[in-house]
Structures are given as C-alpha cells and as structure tokens.
Amino acid sequence: MSSGLAYFITLVIVYILVVWGALIPFRAGLLYNGTVYVMAIGGYTAGFLSKTFGLNFWLCIIAAIITGLIFGFIPALGFARTNGIVTAISSMALIFIIQSIIKNIDFLGGTRGLRGIAKVPALPWFAIIILIIFGAFLYRLFNSRIGRAWEAIATDPQMAQTLGVDTRKMTVIALTLSSVFAAVGGAVFAFNIRVIYPGTFSFTFLLNVMTMLFVGGRFTQWGVIISAPLLWSINVYMPEAVQKLSNYIFAGLLIIVLMLRPEGLVTRKMILSVKNFFKGLFKKKARETV
Amino acid sequence: MEQTNTLLKIENLSVYYGPICAVKKIDLEVKQGEIVAVLGANGAGKSTMVNTIIGLMKAKTGSIQFDGKELTKMRTDQIIQSGISVVPEGRGMLSEMTVMENLQMGVYHHKVDFNSNLEMIFSYFPRLKERQWQKAGTLSGGEQQMLAIGRSIIGGPKLLLMDELSLALSPLYVDNIFKTLVQLRNEKGFTILLAEQNARKALQYSDRAYVLDLGKTVMDGRSSELMDDPFVQKAYLGA
Amino acid sequence: MELFLAQLVSGLSTGGIYALLVLGMNLITLVRNVVHHGFSHTCIFTMAVGWLVYNKTGMPWLAFLAMFAAGVLVTVLSEPLFRPLSKRGADLETIVLAMGIGIILSELIVNFFNSGQVLSFNDEMKIFTTKFQVGAITVSVASIVALVACVVIAIIISTYLFKSSEGRAMRAMAQNLRVAKMLGVPFGKTGVLGFLIAGLLAACIGVICIMCLGYCNAEMGDSFATKAVILMLFAGQGDIKGGILSSILMGVVEAMALAYLPGRWAEAIFYGFMMVIIIIKPNGLFARKAKN
C-alpha cells in the first residue's frame, strides 16, 4: 500500500468514526457539535502518551476511549437539561473552549503543536479493524433497546417520556457514546497526521463532518461510508484548481442536500430494500437446496 | 334575504391529507348578510374546510368563489386581503402581545379607520377596553374569545369565518357570544360562516346550516327546519 | 481606577457591537425561526468588501455604499435557502445550513481579499481617529461614536419592531406562525423584509467595526458568530430587549476579564461561564416561562 493511499484510507476512517459520533446524538434528535471537541481531547491524549511515555497504539486508543468517556460525560450531564437548538449552539462553544485551553497548556505544545507522535506502520490495517469493531457495535446499538429509546425521543420527546423513556439518561448515554467514537477517531487521526495543532480541530473540521453526515444520510450508519471517501477524494485526487475550492464545494453540497434531499444519499428506504433483496436471495438459495 | 347575491360559493370541493380524504365533494353557499352554520362531529372536515377557504390547505378538486374571485389559486395573505377574516380554532391569541397589539394586527391588511373601529369594538366588548394594555395570554378564555372576534371584525371584512367558537367556553358565555354575533350581523351587516360542534346553539342562532359527516354533506337547509328534523335531533341534538 | 474606566468605555462599545449582532440575528429568528450563525460572517464580509472597494477606488463613500449593498445582497439571497427548511420546521438543520453559509463567506474572504492577510483600514475609512485625554485615561472618539451609533440603531430597530405594523407582523410570526398567516401576514414578503433589515444592520455593524477595531480577518467571523449566537441564547431566543442588555453586559465583563484575569485564559473562562448559564437557564436569562 503506498503511503499516500494509506494516509487517505486512515483519514477517511477517522472521518467515518467521527461522523458516527455525530450520528448517535442525531438518532436521539440532537445536533451535537461537541464531536470535534472530544476529537481534540482523544487526539491529544493519544499523541501525548505516545510521545512522552512511548505507549503503543492500542494502549493509546484505550486511553483515548477512557478520556473520551470522561470528557464526553461531563458536558453531557449539562446538555441533558437543554433543548435541541441550545445543545447545538452551546456545544459549538466547546470547540472554542478546548482550543483555548490547549493553547495554554505548555506540555501539550501550545500553539506550536504536539510533535513527535510515533509512526505506526500498520496504521491503515489497525484503522480498518477499529472501523469494523465500532461499526458492528453501532449496528447492535441502534437495534437495541437504547437505540429504540433514542428513536422514540427523536420522534417525539414528550411521547417518549409517557412511554417510560428516561430522556435525560438517554441523552447522557447518547452524548457519552458519541464522545467515545469521536475520541477514538481523534486518536487515529493523531497517529495518522503525527503533528496536531489546537487549530486543527476547528469549525472547518466540523463543517467537513457535518457535510459527510448530511450528504451521506443521517438516518443510517451506512451513508457516511459512501460519502466520506467520495467527499474527501475531492481534497486529494482532484486537480489543484478543484482542491482549492473544496471548502466551497463542501458547504455548497451541504446546503443543496439540506434543501433538496433532506434524508441524504442513503435513505432508510434504500437500506430496507437492500435488506429485503438479500433476504430474497437467501430464501431462493434455501429453496434451491431443497 | 333570499334575493341578495351570493358572497361565497364552494363547488365540488375535495381536500386530501396525503392519501386520506378529509373533505369530499362539498357544495356550499353563503349569501350576503347570512349566518350559515357548518355542523359536524370531530373529524367531520369542518376545520379542513375553513383552512382550505383561507388557503392554508390546498384543494385537490373543486372551486371556491368569493366575491368574484377564485380563492383556490390565491395565497393566504391575498385571500385575507380580499376581505375574509378568521377566528381560528383555539382562539389563536398572540399571547406575548398586548390586547391593543392583537387588535392592530387585525387591520394589518385593511386600510380602515383604526380608531373609530376600535371604538366600535370596545362598545361591543367593554371588557377589552379595560384590559387593552394587558398581554393577551393573561386574559380569561371568554375574554380571549372576545378579543379573537374583535380582532377579526376590526378590519371590516366582508366574510367572517369562525372555527369552533364555542369550544372550551361556559354555556352562558356561548349564548352571549352568539347573541353578539347576531347583533353584529343585524347592526353592521356582517356575513358569518360558523364551523361548530355545538349543534344546538349553532342552529338556534344561524339562518341556514349544513351538516357534515366524514367529509361529506349529509344535510342542508334552514336552521329552524333542521332543528325539527328527526335525524338531526337524534344524531346531533341528543333528543 | 484609570484602567477600570478605560476598560469600561471599550467594553461598552464592544458590547454595543455584540448587541447589534444579536439584534440582527433576533430579527432573522423572528421571521424564520432560524439561528443564523452566518450573520456575523456577513458583517465581516461587508467589511472586506468595503476594504476592497476603498483600495481599488480610494473613495470612502463608495466603499460604504458597497458595504450596504453587499450586506443586503448576502442576507436577502440567503433567505430562499432557509425557506424550505423553515417551512418543514427543521430547526436543527437550519443551524447547519447557517454554518455552511458562514464557512462559504469566510472562505471568500480568505481567498479573494488580500490573500488571507489581515485587512487593515485606512484612516480615511475609520473617520474618527482623534483621541483625547480625560484625567489619566485616553478615550478614542471612535469608541464613543460607536457606542452612540449602537444605541441609536438599537432604538430605531426596536421602535420599528414594536410600533410599526410590519414590525408587529414579524413578532406575530415568531409567536404563532399559523395565526399570523390567518391574519394575512405574507410569509414570503415579511420574511424577506426581516432579512433585508438584518442585511442593512450587518453593514452598519461593519462600519462600526471599522471605526472601533480598524481591521478585520476571516477568523473574526467565527469568534463573533459564536459569541453572538451564545449571547442570543443566553438572553433567550427572540428576546429583543434581553439580547441588547446581556450583550452590553457581556462586552463589559469581557473587557474586565481581559484586564484583570490572566489574559490567555480569558476566552475559555468567558465561554465556559456562558455555557454554564445557558445550561442552567435553557430558555434564556430573562425568560419567565417555557415556550409552549
């Protein structure tokens, strides 16, 4: 695998993980912009441990999961009380807070950035393993009791409450799990890029995440697997002139999709029909063998 | 009254919520100076009809002629401008605004003399004058209904649509409000279309009535005759 | 004491700018129930347009005219983007949409104006450059003029919203869109009007920022936007008077924090404090009861 391709694959997987992180709260009817904030925390945790203590990749990932849990849980307690718009906006402020905190912490490198993160040769393969594990976990999660409770909250919070769903608890769970995904994404990102700055985890990053989420489709976990490589290849494989315009393209696509195709590229209907198609195949085969 | 011209004429109107038919081929006519009631239980299509007349919902087939204009092709604000006022279901208060501001919203489209009309409203509803600087949300239910009526007549409309006027009001208040409506019609010549669940009161105070059931007109005629009709008595008056 | 007074004056004028930003966003909230995160970017964009026109022509009045044109154009053209979402009642999506607009404007500033460098304005654009001495402190005329201008503009717009029939219609739309429609308020026209006034306001903010700050860059859009959006929620969405009050308060608090707190932490403390308040009072500091 060429180094360019390895970098591309790993980065796309990072995006998929973070977009999944943003998708979980959306399942519960929340727009949570804190994913980029937790990503910064996960990235800096992994980077710092790898650089200072020389911990190996998997230990760093586990550490990122733990910090992600903690730093996702704390704001989640607050956001359990607020409504959709307030959550969306004030979680945006988290990005500013974490940027300005990291800038002021000297052992994290401040504005000069954190350098010297260990090189992991098998990073893309590790990333793929992580993607599969987390993807399977997410699939189980969405089809579990918690997943159904989230969907009930997204449809109608008051009705969900009357059905006995503890909306606050479910919000906390959603935001915390979302943070775990984002933190792991951030850790892999740190190993991939190997120099991280506070400014890396910025609004532009958030825009990329949101574009992939909305263009891919925010009702299924599969949309982003298509949209992330597609969109990011604009930044890598397109001619220079187009690459320069990538932020316009992202924002423009986001606006167009929001206006014209609210469900995104991959809709729930599509997933259902694919499932039915496969079910049909298996049934036919079963009949043939009989 | 029979000789005066038709103000509102609905022909063959059908309205759908997605695949569900809420109003099926309704014909209805309101003449100048009449009080016409549209009766029916919950879900009979009364509110849908009102919303379609003012353009909040789109008709699938049929036509609505008002004062020589075809309403089905017009936007809500144009329809209101052409001289129709609504008392919305649930009174539709702008509760964070004062009583005065609510009344001022009533003349948003109409170039009328606000102050003299205000005097007229206050003479019919003196309670509103006492409370004119209060927020509309702090009024009692009856006062809110007065305000809703006041707000709808202050612009001097040609036709008044009243959706569930008697809802959540005490019986005494209902009588009062209907008496005021009749008085308004007699003194100011307003034309009124009532959509009502309270069939007894509506028949008592209206000239003619239509009975809707599941989106279809099942009966129509003079209110006094409908009052004596055995079917109406059984189904709607509980006699 | 001198430091305190000097910070008070500068805090009041920044507070005034915040107040106008929040006012503009509140206008848009009233007519379309949209939290327009990109409004602050629009203000910075008008400044950039002003800078460009001045540098090309050297005529300040033409630059100011261009700023107003740009402000109105950008906001009014963004209205059709919000309309379908607003009709669908998709509040969360509108936030994302507004972010997208903000990013596009920022990118435009970075790419087409001074190749991403800070845009500093000439004295001729700043208009008021004199400073005078009061006791031991220096006060610039610009910040006083800015403060007065903010107060005047805020009064004009509040009067418009509370006394004119179009203003009433806008507030009616915010309270109950359905009833407003039934009273004949045109959804499209009044909305565009609200965006238009917000656009004029954006240009005014641009002019005031030129006077007070004398420079602008693309990053200012993001930081202004976040502050203004948070301030708006802090006061309660759509609360005109509360928004103005809390903005001015915040301007002063921020100036004091810059002077008396360890400088590097001021921003984190500022945002953290606001977030805690918003989480404790989700309906706004001045809200009496929850919106139905």
XYZ file of N, CA, C and O in Angstrom, chain B residues 51 54 56 75-77 80 84-86 88-89 91-97 101-102 104-106 108-109 135 151, chain C residues 161-163 165-173 175-176 178-187 189-190 288-289:
224
model
N -59.809 25.909 6.667
C -58.410 26.117 6.286
C -58.234 26.162 4.777
O -57.345 26.850 4.270
N -59.263 29.654 3.391
C -58.264 30.720 3.526
C -56.904 30.300 2.985
O -55.910 30.990 3.183
N -54.756 27.861 3.630
C -53.705 27.184 4.397
C -53.557 25.745 3.918
O -52.505 25.145 4.052
N -52.861 32.984 -2.522
C -52.122 32.758 -1.272
C -52.969 33.248 -0.103
O -53.853 34.086 -0.262
N -52.636 32.740 1.087
C -53.417 33.091 2.267
C -53.509 34.595 2.463
O -54.592 35.144 2.690
N -52.369 35.289 2.337
C -52.413 36.730 2.620
C -53.269 37.479 1.609
O -53.981 38.420 1.958
N -56.911 36.890 2.641
C -57.283 37.727 3.780
C -57.497 39.162 3.298
O -58.440 39.848 3.678
N -61.649 38.429 3.849
C -62.112 37.341 4.710
C -61.340 37.431 6.019
O -60.133 37.660 6.016
N -62.031 37.282 7.140
C -61.358 37.239 8.428
C -61.652 35.922 9.110
O -62.711 35.346 8.906
N -60.719 35.477 9.940
C -60.897 34.190 10.592
C -60.784 34.351 12.101
O -59.944 35.093 12.590
N -59.613 31.777 14.543
C -59.073 30.419 14.437
C -59.564 29.532 15.571
O -59.971 30.016 16.621
N -59.499 28.233 15.312
C -59.820 27.266 16.352
C -58.837 27.448 17.502
O -57.652 27.665 17.299
N -58.848 29.951 19.386
C -58.774 31.401 19.557
C -57.531 32.058 18.967
O -57.562 33.228 18.630
N -56.417 31.341 18.850
C -55.257 31.898 18.160
C -54.768 33.217 18.692
O -54.546 34.172 17.945
N -54.578 33.268 20.000
C -54.049 34.509 20.578
C -52.565 34.656 20.251
O -51.824 33.676 20.207
N -52.128 35.898 20.042
C -50.693 36.195 20.033
C -50.379 36.576 21.475
O -50.436 37.733 21.857
N -50.086 35.575 22.282
C -50.215 35.743 23.731
C -49.147 36.646 24.343
O -49.349 37.184 25.410
N -48.019 36.830 23.644
C -46.987 37.716 24.197
C -47.238 39.179 23.820
O -46.505 40.064 24.220
N -48.271 39.425 23.026
C -48.581 40.800 22.630
C -49.755 41.320 23.451
O -50.570 40.533 23.940
N -52.206 45.434 20.662
C -51.390 44.987 19.526
C -52.102 43.894 18.745
O -52.037 43.848 17.513
N -52.804 43.025 19.457
C -53.582 41.994 18.770
C -54.616 42.637 17.857
O -54.793 42.220 16.712
N -54.455 45.620 16.611
C -53.750 46.287 15.500
C -53.348 45.285 14.425
O -53.362 45.599 13.239
N -53.012 44.063 14.861
C -52.703 43.025 13.870
C -53.925 42.728 12.992
O -53.779 42.312 11.851
N -55.116 42.955 13.547
C -56.341 42.697 12.791
C -56.513 43.612 11.598
O -57.222 43.282 10.654
N -53.927 44.630 9.791
C -52.654 44.586 9.071
C -52.843 44.861 7.593
O -52.073 45.576 6.972
N -53.893 44.289 7.022
C -54.069 44.385 5.575
C -55.074 45.434 5.148
O -55.221 45.709 3.981
N -51.258 41.765 28.461
C -50.851 40.745 27.471
C -52.020 39.818 27.208
O -52.738 39.426 28.115
N -60.695 41.140 16.938
C -59.581 41.233 16.016
C -60.015 40.892 14.601
O -59.504 41.455 13.630
N -39.805 47.473 15.431
C -40.408 46.175 15.741
C -41.640 46.315 16.614
O -42.584 45.547 16.506
N -41.623 47.300 17.511
C -42.717 47.362 18.475
C -43.815 48.330 18.078
O -44.925 48.235 18.570
N -43.526 49.284 17.171
C -44.533 50.296 16.869
C -45.112 50.204 15.455
O -46.238 50.572 15.227
N -46.478 48.463 11.831
C -47.316 47.284 11.594
C -46.485 46.136 11.032
O -46.749 44.972 11.340
N -45.466 46.444 10.221
C -44.607 45.367 9.709
C -43.833 44.716 10.853
O -43.656 43.502 10.901
N -43.350 45.544 11.779
C -42.621 45.020 12.930
C -43.504 44.117 13.770
O -43.084 43.052 14.209
N -44.743 44.570 13.964
C -45.691 43.741 14.716
C -45.909 42.416 14.008
O -45.978 41.360 14.636
N -46.011 42.502 12.675
C -46.233 41.279 11.911
C -45.073 40.307 12.117
O -45.271 39.106 12.265
N -43.845 40.837 12.167
C -42.687 39.962 12.376
C -42.763 39.287 13.731
O -42.515 38.097 13.865
N -43.134 40.067 14.757
C -43.211 39.449 16.081
C -44.346 38.448 16.136
O -44.243 37.410 16.790
N -45.446 38.751 15.410
C -46.558 37.803 15.376
C -46.117 36.489 14.750
O -46.472 35.413 15.219
N -45.298 36.575 13.679
C -44.811 35.361 13.031
C -44.022 34.502 13.993
O -44.092 33.280 13.972
N -44.359 34.407 17.256
C -45.156 33.836 18.341
C -46.022 32.692 17.874
O -46.159 31.692 18.552
N -46.664 32.885 16.723
C -47.561 31.844 16.236
C -47.720 32.026 14.741
O -48.517 32.832 14.275
N -48.947 30.221 12.419
C -50.232 29.869 11.837
C -51.230 31.017 11.971
O -51.902 31.402 11.006
N -51.291 31.576 13.196
C -52.216 32.683 13.425
C -51.782 33.892 12.600
O -52.615 34.587 12.016
N -50.484 34.133 12.531
C -50.006 35.265 11.750
C -50.449 35.133 10.300
O -50.903 36.094 9.688
N -50.365 33.912 9.775
C -50.816 33.693 8.396
C -52.312 33.957 8.284
O -52.780 34.543 7.322
N -53.070 33.494 9.294
C -54.522 33.688 9.255
C -54.897 35.161 9.321
O -55.978 35.545 8.889
N -54.022 35.967 9.902
C -54.293 37.397 9.959
C -53.801 38.092 8.695
O -53.877 39.303 8.580
N -53.260 37.303 7.770
C -52.880 37.873 6.493
C -51.436 38.320 6.380
O -51.097 39.045 5.459
N -50.583 37.893 7.316
C -49.170 38.251 7.183
C -48.565 37.385 6.090
O -48.629 36.165 6.170
N -48.003 37.982 5.033
C -47.424 37.172 3.962
C -46.099 36.554 4.404
O -45.175 37.274 4.777
N -46.034 35.234 4.377
C -44.863 34.505 4.864
C -43.605 34.917 4.113
O -42.580 35.219 4.698
N -43.015 37.653 1.951
C -42.645 39.060 1.881
C -42.100 39.576 3.209
O -41.042 40.199 3.251
N -42.812 39.287 4.295
C -42.355 39.774 5.587
C -41.007 39.161 5.944
O -40.157 39.821 6.528
N -39.526 34.149 31.387
C -40.423 33.969 32.525
C -40.967 32.551 32.575
O -41.102 31.954 33.574
N -41.306 32.057 31.383
C -41.820 30.691 31.345
C -41.357 30.013 30.065
O -40.936 30.673 29.115
